[in-house]
Amino acid sequence: MAGLWFTEKQTENFGITIKINKTLHTEQTEFQKLDMVETEEFGNMLLLDGMVMTSQVDEFVYHEMVAHPALHTHPNPKTVLVVGGGDGGVIREVLKHESVEKAVLVEIDGKVIEYSKKYLPEIAGELDNPRVEVKVDDGFMHIIKSKDLYDVIMVDSTEPVGPAAPLFERGFYQGIFEALKEDGIFVAQTDNPWFKADLIQKVNKDVREIFPITRTYIANIPTYPSGMWTFTLGSKKHDPLNVNEADIKDLPTKYYSPELHHASFKLPKFVKALVE
């Protein structure tokens, strides 16, 4: 094949391959290998440790689906924490909710923020919004030190390797429970059911043991392994399945919608079997 191609190996025997026009930046940060590349099919793309994190073309799916199901489930979210997510996409979506007075981003790797602002401005463009506080810090430790502070907590992490590994442990979810207010909600990306079934089962079990209400939902993200992605939501009081569709604001989104809110919780049988 002519040209330069990047392959993310998703298992020992399977990967996704993307044609690269050029490398915009490459660096070994304090925490991980960071590459920003320009692709033929998906525009500028952020890679961390050889894994696709986000791209200009399909980023809206992931960022909308991290933010909006939880924020439409909580009746009045004012304080929101995003752990990870240094590209700023989840923050951008959070700010579409007028009730949110303060959104805190805690990203361990400041280089992710720096180069997202430079090469992914449509994603990172709200990080300087006055309603946003950006902290370059360890998200795990921030959670442990926070008590009864947040209405909604969103965990926008990489896969459970390297600096993100502690963000998939039961103790982290217990810390999230304590950092939430009495009717708080949290959501985390929980990978794909084709190659990470064990991870989904473990996370769901851990969250169920801590939160009274636990729900899993899915979205389609073409640049992520298998294209089918899961999210796990834990809530102290409010059930996303009980949200009245008529009460969901039709925000300026490209993927999430009032109709999709409930539909995303309708799981294929093999995914449903993992979480029951």
C-alpha positions as a Python dict, from the first residue, in 0.01 Angstrom:
ca = {
    (1, 'M'): (0, 0, 0),
    (2, 'A'): (129, 347, -86),
    (3, 'G'): (147, 616, 182),
    (4, 'L'): (177, 603, 560),
    (5, 'W'): (-71, 395, 761),
    (6, 'F'): (-123, 377, 1138),
    (7, 'T'): (-256, 55, 1291),
    (8, 'E'): (-399, 31, 1640),
    (9, 'K'): (-379, -332, 1747),
    (10, 'Q'): (-695, -401, 1941),
    (11, 'T'): (-611, -764, 2009),
    (12, 'E'): (-313, -975, 1909),
    (13, 'N'): (-504, -1071, 1596),
    (14, 'F'): (-713, -765, 1508),
    (15, 'G'): (-659, -394, 1454),
    (16, 'I'): (-789, -82, 1285),
    (17, 'T'): (-581, 91, 1017),
    (18, 'I'): (-597, 457, 921),
    (19, 'K'): (-410, 644, 646),
    (20, 'I'): (-195, 926, 781),
    (21, 'N'): (-120, 1241, 582),
    (22, 'K'): (136, 1374, 827),
    (23, 'T'): (244, 1377, 1190),
    (24, 'L'): (165, 1711, 1353),
    (25, 'H'): (337, 1645, 1686),
    (26, 'T'): (493, 1352, 1870),
    (27, 'E'): (623, 1348, 2227),
    (28, 'Q'): (691, 1115, 2516),
    (29, 'T'): (525, 1306, 2799),
    (30, 'E'): (578, 1237, 3167),
    (31, 'F'): (290, 988, 3151),
    (32, 'Q'): (248, 852, 2798),
    (33, 'K'): (339, 865, 2429),
    (34, 'L'): (139, 1146, 2266),
    (35, 'D'): (93, 1171, 1891),
    (36, 'M'): (-118, 1422, 1701),
    (37, 'V'): (-165, 1316, 1339),
    (38, 'E'): (-357, 1437, 1038),
    (39, 'T'): (-557, 1154, 879),
    (40, 'E'): (-719, 1124, 539),
    (41, 'E'): (-1053, 993, 668),
    (42, 'F'): (-1103, 1142, 1017),
    (43, 'G'): (-914, 1473, 1019),
    (44, 'N'): (-676, 1550, 1304),
    (45, 'M'): (-650, 1265, 1553),
    (46, 'L'): (-507, 1234, 1904),
    (47, 'L'): (-324, 911, 1988),
    (48, 'L'): (-207, 816, 2337),
    (49, 'D'): (23, 516, 2375),
    (50, 'G'): (-75, 409, 2025),
    (51, 'M'): (-450, 417, 2094),
    (52, 'V'): (-701, 644, 1922),
    (53, 'M'): (-844, 892, 2172),
    (54, 'T'): (-1041, 1129, 1952),
    (55, 'S'): (-1069, 1262, 1599),
    (56, 'Q'): (-1225, 1569, 1442),
    (57, 'V'): (-1480, 1372, 1239),
    (58, 'D'): (-1641, 1135, 1492),
    (59, 'E'): (-1556, 1296, 1829),
    (60, 'F'): (-1906, 1434, 1879),
    (61, 'V'): (-2054, 1087, 1939),
    (62, 'Y'): (-1835, 1003, 2235),
    (63, 'H'): (-1837, 1346, 2395),
    (64, 'E'): (-2213, 1390, 2366),
    (65, 'M'): (-2281, 1044, 2505),
    (66, 'V'): (-2054, 1091, 2806),
    (67, 'A'): (-2223, 1419, 2896),
    (68, 'H'): (-2590, 1433, 2806),
    (69, 'P'): (-2752, 1114, 2941),
    (70, 'A'): (-2633, 1193, 3295),
    (71, 'L'): (-2700, 1567, 3276),
    (72, 'H'): (-3053, 1508, 3150),
    (73, 'T'): (-3111, 1252, 3427),
    (74, 'H'): (-3008, 1489, 3708),
    (75, 'P'): (-3289, 1744, 3768),
    (76, 'N'): (-3059, 2040, 3836),
    (77, 'P'): (-2687, 1979, 3776),
    (78, 'K'): (-2484, 2280, 3891),
    (79, 'T'): (-2138, 2141, 3968),
    (80, 'V'): (-1979, 1890, 3730),
    (81, 'L'): (-1642, 1717, 3746),
    (82, 'V'): (-1471, 1566, 3441),
    (83, 'V'): (-1182, 1331, 3521),
    (84, 'G'): (-947, 1298, 3224),
    (85, 'G'): (-1082, 1437, 2901),
    (86, 'G'): (-798, 1683, 2845),
    (87, 'D'): (-908, 1729, 2484),
    (88, 'G'): (-1201, 1931, 2621),
    (89, 'G'): (-1482, 1764, 2430),
    (90, 'V'): (-1685, 1654, 2731),
    (91, 'I'): (-1645, 1999, 2887),
    (92, 'R'): (-1780, 2155, 2566),
    (93, 'E'): (-2092, 1939, 2590),
    (94, 'V'): (-2138, 1998, 2964),
    (95, 'L'): (-2150, 2374, 2907),
    (96, 'K'): (-2450, 2333, 2676),
    (97, 'H'): (-2653, 2284, 2995),
    (98, 'E'): (-2746, 2626, 3132),
    (99, 'S'): (-2792, 2498, 3487),
    (100, 'V'): (-2422, 2411, 3513),
    (101, 'E'): (-2251, 2688, 3708),
    (102, 'K'): (-1907, 2527, 3735),
    (103, 'A'): (-1734, 2250, 3541),
    (104, 'V'): (-1403, 2123, 3679),
    (105, 'L'): (-1161, 1937, 3450),
    (106, 'V'): (-890, 1729, 3618),
    (107, 'E'): (-641, 1596, 3361),
    (108, 'I'): (-317, 1433, 3473),
    (109, 'D'): (-124, 1516, 3155),
    (110, 'G'): (-106, 1887, 3075),
    (111, 'K'): (40, 1810, 2732),
    (112, 'V'): (-293, 1662, 2624),
    (113, 'I'): (-459, 1996, 2701),
    (114, 'E'): (-183, 2196, 2532),
    (115, 'Y'): (-184, 2010, 2202),
    (116, 'S'): (-560, 1965, 2190),
    (117, 'K'): (-595, 2342, 2207),
    (118, 'K'): (-346, 2374, 1921),
    (119, 'Y'): (-462, 2099, 1686),
    (120, 'L'): (-821, 2025, 1794),
    (121, 'P'): (-962, 2375, 1859),
    (122, 'E'): (-1323, 2280, 1783),
    (123, 'I'): (-1301, 2018, 2058),
    (124, 'A'): (-1094, 2210, 2313),
    (125, 'G'): (-1244, 2552, 2248),
    (126, 'E'): (-1438, 2582, 2574),
    (127, 'L'): (-1151, 2504, 2812),
    (128, 'D'): (-1097, 2878, 2864),
    (129, 'N'): (-1464, 2942, 2938),
    (130, 'P'): (-1509, 3129, 3270),
    (131, 'R'): (-1744, 2852, 3395),
    (132, 'V'): (-1455, 2603, 3364),
    (133, 'E'): (-1174, 2534, 3611),
    (134, 'V'): (-886, 2332, 3465),
    (135, 'K'): (-660, 2140, 3702),
    (136, 'V'): (-352, 1950, 3583),
    (137, 'D'): (-361, 1689, 3856),
    (138, 'D'): (-421, 1324, 3941),
    (139, 'G'): (-795, 1257, 3900),
    (140, 'F'): (-787, 962, 4139),
    (141, 'M'): (-640, 1175, 4418),
    (142, 'H'): (-877, 1464, 4342),
    (143, 'I'): (-1173, 1229, 4388),
    (144, 'I'): (-1038, 1085, 4712),
    (145, 'K'): (-994, 1436, 4857),
    (146, 'S'): (-1341, 1555, 4747),
    (147, 'K'): (-1645, 1491, 4967),
    (148, 'D'): (-2007, 1582, 4885),
    (149, 'L'): (-1898, 1834, 4622),
    (150, 'Y'): (-2038, 1741, 4283),
    (151, 'D'): (-2379, 1685, 4127),
    (152, 'V'): (-2236, 1486, 3836),
    (153, 'I'): (-1895, 1322, 3786),
    (154, 'M'): (-1782, 1203, 3442),
    (155, 'V'): (-1481, 976, 3393),
    (156, 'D'): (-1335, 1033, 3046),
    (157, 'S'): (-1033, 806, 3070),
    (158, 'T'): (-810, 614, 2832),
    (159, 'E'): (-822, 234, 2838),
    (160, 'P'): (-732, 71, 3172),
    (161, 'V'): (-355, 80, 3124),
    (162, 'G'): (-83, 318, 3243),
    (163, 'P'): (-202, 631, 3428),
    (164, 'A'): (-570, 540, 3374),
    (165, 'A'): (-554, 195, 3538),
    (166, 'P'): (-666, 317, 3887),
    (167, 'L'): (-976, 475, 3729),
    (168, 'F'): (-1125, 129, 3675),
    (169, 'E'): (-1088, 6, 4034),
    (170, 'R'): (-1366, -42, 4288),
    (171, 'G'): (-1201, 198, 4532),
    (172, 'F'): (-1224, 475, 4275),
    (173, 'Y'): (-1598, 421, 4234),
    (174, 'Q'): (-1639, 429, 4612),
    (175, 'G'): (-1450, 759, 4617),
    (176, 'I'): (-1680, 892, 4344),
    (177, 'F'): (-1984, 796, 4553),
    (178, 'E'): (-1848, 999, 4845),
    (179, 'A'): (-1753, 1294, 4624),
    (180, 'L'): (-2108, 1318, 4491),
    (181, 'K'): (-2390, 1502, 4663),
    (182, 'E'): (-2687, 1308, 4802),
    (183, 'D'): (-2859, 1281, 4462),
    (184, 'G'): (-2543, 1268, 4252),
    (185, 'I'): (-2477, 1076, 3931),
    (186, 'F'): (-2157, 947, 3775),
    (187, 'V'): (-2079, 805, 3432),
    (188, 'A'): (-1768, 640, 3290),
    (189, 'Q'): (-1667, 510, 2952),
    (190, 'T'): (-1634, 134, 2989),
    (191, 'D'): (-1484, 15, 2659),
    (192, 'N'): (-1634, -231, 2411),
    (193, 'P'): (-1817, -562, 2459),
    (194, 'W'): (-1640, -750, 2179),
    (195, 'F'): (-1288, -742, 2321),
    (196, 'K'): (-1335, -619, 2682),
    (197, 'A'): (-1633, -821, 2806),
    (198, 'D'): (-1453, -906, 3132),
    (199, 'L'): (-1388, -537, 3202),
    (200, 'I'): (-1754, -446, 3147),
    (201, 'Q'): (-1865, -724, 3380),
    (202, 'K'): (-1619, -620, 3651),
    (203, 'V'): (-1705, -250, 3636),
    (204, 'N'): (-2078, -321, 3636),
    (205, 'K'): (-2045, -550, 3938),
    (206, 'D'): (-1836, -295, 4130),
    (207, 'V'): (-2070, -5, 4052),
    (208, 'R'): (-2381, -210, 4142),
    (209, 'E'): (-2233, -285, 4484),
    (210, 'I'): (-2194, 89, 4553),
    (211, 'F'): (-2475, 272, 4370),
    (212, 'P'): (-2849, 200, 4414),
    (213, 'I'): (-2908, 252, 4040),
    (214, 'T'): (-2667, 120, 3775),
    (215, 'R'): (-2732, 141, 3400),
    (216, 'T'): (-2526, 60, 3092),
    (217, 'Y'): (-2578, 223, 2753),
    (218, 'I'): (-2410, 213, 2414),
    (219, 'A'): (-2310, 430, 2119),
    (220, 'N'): (-2146, 377, 1781),
    (221, 'I'): (-1797, 530, 1745),
    (222, 'P'): (-1616, 417, 1428),
    (223, 'T'): (-1258, 490, 1537),
    (224, 'Y'): (-1290, 299, 1866),
    (225, 'P'): (-1229, -77, 1888),
    (226, 'S'): (-1519, -265, 1725),
    (227, 'G'): (-1722, 56, 1684),
    (228, 'M'): (-1961, -38, 1967),
    (229, 'W'): (-1885, 147, 2290),
    (230, 'T'): (-2034, 113, 2636),
    (231, 'F'): (-2085, 364, 2916),
    (232, 'T'): (-2176, 280, 3275),
    (233, 'L'): (-2387, 517, 3484),
    (234, 'G'): (-2423, 501, 3861),
    (235, 'S'): (-2685, 710, 4040),
    (236, 'K'): (-2784, 765, 4401),
    (237, 'K'): (-3148, 858, 4329),
    (238, 'H'): (-3233, 939, 3969),
    (239, 'D'): (-3291, 668, 3708),
    (240, 'P'): (-3215, 762, 3345),
    (241, 'L'): (-3490, 523, 3237),
    (242, 'N'): (-3749, 732, 3424),
    (243, 'V'): (-3663, 1058, 3249),
    (244, 'N'): (-3961, 1201, 3062),
    (245, 'E'): (-3862, 1242, 2698),
    (246, 'A'): (-4067, 1562, 2680),
    (247, 'D'): (-3844, 1714, 2951),
    (248, 'I'): (-3522, 1653, 2758),
    (249, 'K'): (-3399, 1970, 2594),
    (250, 'D'): (-3319, 1935, 2225),
    (251, 'L'): (-2968, 2078, 2245),
    (252, 'P'): (-2739, 2157, 1949),
    (253, 'T'): (-2601, 1803, 1918),
    (254, 'K'): (-2524, 1572, 1626),
    (255, 'Y'): (-2578, 1229, 1785),
    (256, 'Y'): (-2764, 1251, 2116),
    (257, 'S'): (-3134, 1340, 2102),
    (258, 'P'): (-3441, 1315, 2327),
    (259, 'E'): (-3545, 999, 2139),
    (260, 'L'): (-3199, 846, 2164),
    (261, 'H'): (-3179, 898, 2541),
    (262, 'H'): (-3394, 595, 2615),
    (263, 'A'): (-3297, 401, 2304),
    (264, 'S'): (-2928, 397, 2401),
    (265, 'F'): (-3013, 192, 2712),
    (266, 'K'): (-3172, -81, 2496),
    (267, 'L'): (-2886, -329, 2481),
    (268, 'P'): (-2820, -613, 2236),
    (269, 'K'): (-2877, -947, 2407),
    (270, 'F'): (-2508, -1036, 2432),
    (271, 'V'): (-2430, -700, 2598),
    (272, 'K'): (-2731, -727, 2827),
    (273, 'A'): (-2604, -1069, 2938),
    (274, 'L'): (-2276, -913, 3049),
    (275, 'V'): (-2441, -669, 3289),
    (276, 'E'): (-2716, -885, 3436),
}
